[in-house]
Amino acid sequence: MSIRYLMTLLLILAMGVEEGVEARSTLTARFSEEGIAGPEVGHQVLLYLHFFPGDGEAIVDARVRLDVDDSELRGCRSTLGKVQQKGAELEVSYRQKPLAHESVDTLYIELVPGKNRAAIRGTAEIFSSLDGGRESAHSAAMGLAIRPPLELE
């Protein structure tokens, strides 16, 4: 058997082998502004959750955890899902209408930054229909600076 024949055979075999490639759901999360005035100034901040469902998947839930310590999280509503607040954690359910296509959900968060805060940091994670919504499919971090209010003369 010649080397040329052997190389050709290996190339044909390599081309015929298919590896399963799976696209999993991903997410990006960002606040509408880089920062807000504070401390102790109430705001409605917008958090954009941008979803990219994987092949054959739909986003069924999202969870947002905010490091608010001495700040006050007063409430939240979603444009696409139903929000349940548990302390500094926001659980968003899309189970009534799972998100099977690229989507952006806007969370309207009522927030009062505490005295000793320079930033509000958090993480968002999504859960997909692929595993029944039990395992996190992807997570993303976000941050919001707290800046002193402008002094007026």
PDB file of C-alpha atoms in Angstrom:
ATOM      1  CA  MET A   1       0.000   0.000   0.000  1.00  0.00           C
ATOM      2  CA  SER A   2       1.443   3.336  -1.000  1.00  0.00           C
ATOM      3  CA  ILE A   3       1.673   6.311   1.321  1.00  0.00           C
ATOM      4  CA  ARG A   4      -0.460   8.352  -1.065  1.00  0.00           C
ATOM      5  CA  TYR A   5      -3.224   5.732  -0.925  1.00  0.00           C
ATOM      6  CA  LEU A   6      -3.003   5.572   2.893  1.00  0.00           C
ATOM      7  CA  MET A   7      -3.164   9.365   3.254  1.00  0.00           C
ATOM      8  CA  THR A   8      -6.170   9.525   0.917  1.00  0.00           C
ATOM      9  CA  LEU A   9      -7.948   6.821   2.913  1.00  0.00           C
ATOM     10  CA  LEU A  10      -7.267   8.648   6.218  1.00  0.00           C
ATOM     11  CA  LEU A  11      -8.521  11.922   4.751  1.00  0.00           C
ATOM     12  CA  ILE A  12     -11.753  10.293   3.540  1.00  0.00           C
ATOM     13  CA  LEU A  13     -12.302   8.705   6.952  1.00  0.00           C
ATOM     14  CA  ALA A  14     -11.654  11.982   8.737  1.00  0.00           C
ATOM     15  CA  MET A  15     -14.127  13.815   6.509  1.00  0.00           C
ATOM     16  CA  GLY A  16     -16.778  11.195   7.119  1.00  0.00           C
ATOM     17  CA  VAL A  17     -16.606  11.449  10.915  1.00  0.00           C
ATOM     18  CA  GLU A  18     -19.214  13.811  12.261  1.00  0.00           C
ATOM     19  CA  GLU A  19     -18.945  15.320  15.685  1.00  0.00           C
ATOM     20  CA  GLY A  20     -22.106  16.542  17.305  1.00  0.00           C
ATOM     21  CA  VAL A  21     -21.976  20.286  17.748  1.00  0.00           C
ATOM     22  CA  GLU A  22     -24.482  21.730  20.135  1.00  0.00           C
ATOM     23  CA  ALA A  23     -25.338  25.399  20.530  1.00  0.00           C
ATOM     24  CA  ARG A  24     -26.318  26.206  24.115  1.00  0.00           C
ATOM     25  CA  SER A  25     -28.272  29.227  25.199  1.00  0.00           C
ATOM     26  CA  THR A  26     -26.312  32.340  26.114  1.00  0.00           C
ATOM     27  CA  LEU A  27     -27.051  35.679  27.703  1.00  0.00           C
ATOM     28  CA  THR A  28     -25.651  39.171  28.026  1.00  0.00           C
ATOM     29  CA  ALA A  29     -26.730  41.498  30.833  1.00  0.00           C
ATOM     30  CA  ARG A  30     -26.157  45.236  31.136  1.00  0.00           C
ATOM     31  CA  PHE A  31     -27.679  48.236  32.825  1.00  0.00           C
ATOM     32  CA  SER A  32     -28.992  51.047  30.603  1.00  0.00           C
ATOM     33  CA  GLU A  33     -26.620  53.517  32.305  1.00  0.00           C
ATOM     34  CA  GLU A  34     -23.026  53.196  33.501  1.00  0.00           C
ATOM     35  CA  GLY A  35     -23.903  54.808  36.822  1.00  0.00           C
ATOM     36  CA  ILE A  36     -26.522  56.536  38.939  1.00  0.00           C
ATOM     37  CA  ALA A  37     -26.503  59.277  41.576  1.00  0.00           C
ATOM     38  CA  GLY A  38     -26.250  58.231  45.170  1.00  0.00           C
ATOM     39  CA  PRO A  39     -26.168  57.311  47.912  1.00  0.00           C
ATOM     40  CA  GLU A  40     -29.696  57.335  49.289  1.00  0.00           C
ATOM     41  CA  VAL A  41     -31.260  58.626  46.060  1.00  0.00           C
ATOM     42  CA  GLY A  42     -34.095  56.480  44.688  1.00  0.00           C
ATOM     43  CA  HIS A  43     -33.894  55.355  41.060  1.00  0.00           C
ATOM     44  CA  GLN A  44     -35.605  53.185  38.542  1.00  0.00           C
ATOM     45  CA  VAL A  45     -32.737  51.413  36.770  1.00  0.00           C
ATOM     46  CA  LEU A  46     -33.153  49.398  33.599  1.00  0.00           C
ATOM     47  CA  LEU A  47     -31.392  46.074  33.229  1.00  0.00           C
ATOM     48  CA  TYR A  48     -31.334  44.534  29.753  1.00  0.00           C
ATOM     49  CA  LEU A  49     -31.200  40.746  29.545  1.00  0.00           C
ATOM     50  CA  HIS A  50     -30.337  39.748  25.965  1.00  0.00           C
ATOM     51  CA  PHE A  51     -31.074  36.069  25.308  1.00  0.00           C
ATOM     52  CA  PHE A  52     -29.738  33.843  22.547  1.00  0.00           C
ATOM     53  CA  PRO A  53     -31.504  30.449  22.847  1.00  0.00           C
ATOM     54  CA  GLY A  54     -29.547  27.439  21.609  1.00  0.00           C
ATOM     55  CA  ASP A  55     -30.648  24.923  18.988  1.00  0.00           C
ATOM     56  CA  GLY A  56     -33.990  23.438  19.984  1.00  0.00           C
ATOM     57  CA  GLU A  57     -33.989  25.313  23.300  1.00  0.00           C
ATOM     58  CA  ALA A  58     -36.148  27.996  24.864  1.00  0.00           C
ATOM     59  CA  ILE A  59     -35.374  30.203  27.851  1.00  0.00           C
ATOM     60  CA  VAL A  60     -37.798  29.321  30.657  1.00  0.00           C
ATOM     61  CA  ASP A  61     -36.340  31.232  33.638  1.00  0.00           C
ATOM     62  CA  ALA A  62     -33.775  33.868  34.552  1.00  0.00           C
ATOM     63  CA  ARG A  63     -32.307  34.737  37.926  1.00  0.00           C
ATOM     64  CA  VAL A  64     -30.669  38.059  38.825  1.00  0.00           C
ATOM     65  CA  ARG A  65     -28.672  38.395  42.043  1.00  0.00           C
ATOM     66  CA  LEU A  66     -27.693  41.902  43.097  1.00  0.00           C
ATOM     67  CA  ASP A  67     -25.091  42.726  45.735  1.00  0.00           C
ATOM     68  CA  VAL A  68     -27.141  45.412  47.472  1.00  0.00           C
ATOM     69  CA  ASP A  69     -26.013  45.013  51.130  1.00  0.00           C
ATOM     70  CA  ASP A  70     -27.069  48.323  52.717  1.00  0.00           C
ATOM     71  CA  SER A  71     -29.080  49.366  49.648  1.00  0.00           C
ATOM     72  CA  GLU A  72     -32.802  48.926  49.246  1.00  0.00           C
ATOM     73  CA  LEU A  73     -34.315  46.899  46.411  1.00  0.00           C
ATOM     74  CA  ARG A  74     -37.940  48.070  46.340  1.00  0.00           C
ATOM     75  CA  GLY A  75     -39.341  46.106  43.429  1.00  0.00           C
ATOM     76  CA  CYS A  76     -39.022  44.993  39.840  1.00  0.00           C
ATOM     77  CA  ARG A  77     -41.113  44.333  36.755  1.00  0.00           C
ATOM     78  CA  SER A  78     -40.286  42.623  33.472  1.00  0.00           C
ATOM     79  CA  THR A  79     -41.455  43.317  29.922  1.00  0.00           C
ATOM     80  CA  LEU A  80     -41.478  39.605  28.956  1.00  0.00           C
ATOM     81  CA  GLY A  81     -41.874  37.558  32.111  1.00  0.00           C
ATOM     82  CA  LYS A  82     -43.248  37.413  35.624  1.00  0.00           C
ATOM     83  CA  VAL A  83     -40.901  38.601  38.407  1.00  0.00           C
ATOM     84  CA  GLN A  84     -40.739  37.273  41.933  1.00  0.00           C
ATOM     85  CA  GLN A  85     -38.442  39.104  44.346  1.00  0.00           C
ATOM     86  CA  LYS A  86     -36.725  37.202  47.138  1.00  0.00           C
ATOM     87  CA  GLY A  87     -34.543  39.686  49.022  1.00  0.00           C
ATOM     88  CA  ALA A  88     -31.745  40.737  46.657  1.00  0.00           C
ATOM     89  CA  GLU A  89     -32.646  38.015  44.156  1.00  0.00           C
ATOM     90  CA  LEU A  90     -35.039  38.462  41.253  1.00  0.00           C
ATOM     91  CA  GLU A  91     -36.517  35.358  39.648  1.00  0.00           C
ATOM     92  CA  VAL A  92     -38.080  35.905  36.234  1.00  0.00           C
ATOM     93  CA  SER A  93     -40.329  33.204  34.814  1.00  0.00           C
ATOM     94  CA  TYR A  94     -40.947  32.923  31.068  1.00  0.00           C
ATOM     95  CA  ARG A  95     -42.714  29.568  31.431  1.00  0.00           C
ATOM     96  CA  GLN A  96     -46.067  30.904  30.205  1.00  0.00           C
ATOM     97  CA  LYS A  97     -44.370  31.972  26.962  1.00  0.00           C
ATOM     98  CA  PRO A  98     -40.838  30.469  26.710  1.00  0.00           C
ATOM     99  CA  LEU A  99     -38.343  32.513  24.681  1.00  0.00           C
ATOM    100  CA  ALA A 100     -37.335  30.373  21.688  1.00  0.00           C
ATOM    101  CA  HIS A 101     -35.816  33.201  19.624  1.00  0.00           C
ATOM    102  CA  GLU A 102     -33.300  35.951  20.298  1.00  0.00           C
ATOM    103  CA  SER A 103     -35.017  38.273  22.767  1.00  0.00           C
ATOM    104  CA  VAL A 104     -34.324  41.227  25.032  1.00  0.00           C
ATOM    105  CA  ASP A 105     -36.147  41.545  28.333  1.00  0.00           C
ATOM    106  CA  THR A 106     -36.053  44.852  30.161  1.00  0.00           C
ATOM    107  CA  LEU A 107     -36.207  44.701  33.951  1.00  0.00           C
ATOM    108  CA  TYR A 108     -37.371  47.915  35.627  1.00  0.00           C
ATOM    109  CA  ILE A 109     -35.700  47.808  39.040  1.00  0.00           C
ATOM    110  CA  GLU A 110     -36.598  50.199  41.869  1.00  0.00           C
ATOM    111  CA  LEU A 111     -33.398  50.793  43.834  1.00  0.00           C
ATOM    112  CA  VAL A 112     -32.088  53.100  46.571  1.00  0.00           C
ATOM    113  CA  PRO A 113     -28.266  52.817  46.911  1.00  0.00           C
ATOM    114  CA  GLY A 114     -26.962  52.657  50.487  1.00  0.00           C
ATOM    115  CA  LYS A 115     -24.557  55.107  52.130  1.00  0.00           C
ATOM    116  CA  ASN A 116     -21.366  53.110  51.689  1.00  0.00           C
ATOM    117  CA  ARG A 117     -21.830  51.956  48.103  1.00  0.00           C
ATOM    118  CA  ALA A 118     -19.488  52.771  45.222  1.00  0.00           C
ATOM    119  CA  ALA A 119     -21.210  50.290  42.896  1.00  0.00           C
ATOM    120  CA  ILE A 120     -23.974  47.737  42.622  1.00  0.00           C
ATOM    121  CA  ARG A 121     -22.702  44.480  41.151  1.00  0.00           C
ATOM    122  CA  GLY A 122     -24.644  41.441  40.181  1.00  0.00           C
ATOM    123  CA  THR A 123     -24.969  38.297  38.134  1.00  0.00           C
ATOM    124  CA  ALA A 124     -27.682  37.041  35.855  1.00  0.00           C
ATOM    125  CA  GLU A 125     -28.185  33.448  34.808  1.00  0.00           C
ATOM    126  CA  ILE A 126     -30.602  31.689  32.519  1.00  0.00           C
ATOM    127  CA  PHE A 127     -32.278  28.311  32.548  1.00  0.00           C
ATOM    128  CA  SER A 128     -33.403  26.563  29.378  1.00  0.00           C
ATOM    129  CA  SER A 129     -35.931  23.939  28.392  1.00  0.00           C
ATOM    130  CA  LEU A 130     -33.125  21.561  27.390  1.00  0.00           C
ATOM    131  CA  ASP A 131     -32.753  20.195  30.917  1.00  0.00           C
ATOM    132  CA  GLY A 132     -36.157  21.162  32.248  1.00  0.00           C
ATOM    133  CA  GLY A 133     -34.868  24.457  33.645  1.00  0.00           C
ATOM    134  CA  ARG A 134     -32.942  22.776  36.478  1.00  0.00           C
ATOM    135  CA  GLU A 135     -29.345  23.631  35.507  1.00  0.00           C
ATOM    136  CA  SER A 136     -27.981  27.075  34.694  1.00  0.00           C
ATOM    137  CA  ALA A 137     -27.317  27.324  30.951  1.00  0.00           C
ATOM    138  CA  HIS A 138     -25.210  30.494  31.122  1.00  0.00           C
ATOM    139  CA  SER A 139     -24.424  33.428  33.407  1.00  0.00           C
ATOM    140  CA  ALA A 140     -23.186  36.993  32.999  1.00  0.00           C
ATOM    141  CA  ALA A 141     -21.929  39.690  35.363  1.00  0.00           C
ATOM    142  CA  MET A 142     -22.940  43.349  35.371  1.00  0.00           C
ATOM    143  CA  GLY A 143     -22.202  46.482  37.377  1.00  0.00           C
ATOM    144  CA  LEU A 144     -23.642  49.915  38.063  1.00  0.00           C
ATOM    145  CA  ALA A 145     -21.488  52.743  39.462  1.00  0.00           C
ATOM    146  CA  ILE A 146     -22.806  54.967  42.269  1.00  0.00           C
ATOM    147  CA  ARG A 147     -21.695  58.585  41.847  1.00  0.00           C
ATOM    148  CA  PRO A 148     -22.278  61.606  44.101  1.00  0.00           C
ATOM    149  CA  PRO A 149     -25.187  63.811  42.976  1.00  0.00           C
ATOM    150  CA  LEU A 150     -24.353  67.094  41.297  1.00  0.00           C
ATOM    151  CA  GLU A 151     -24.120  70.045  43.665  1.00  0.00           C
ATOM    152  CA  LEU A 152     -26.368  72.916  42.626  1.00  0.00           C
ATOM    153  CA  GLU A 153     -25.569  76.498  43.633  1.00  0.00           C
TER     154      GLU A 153
END
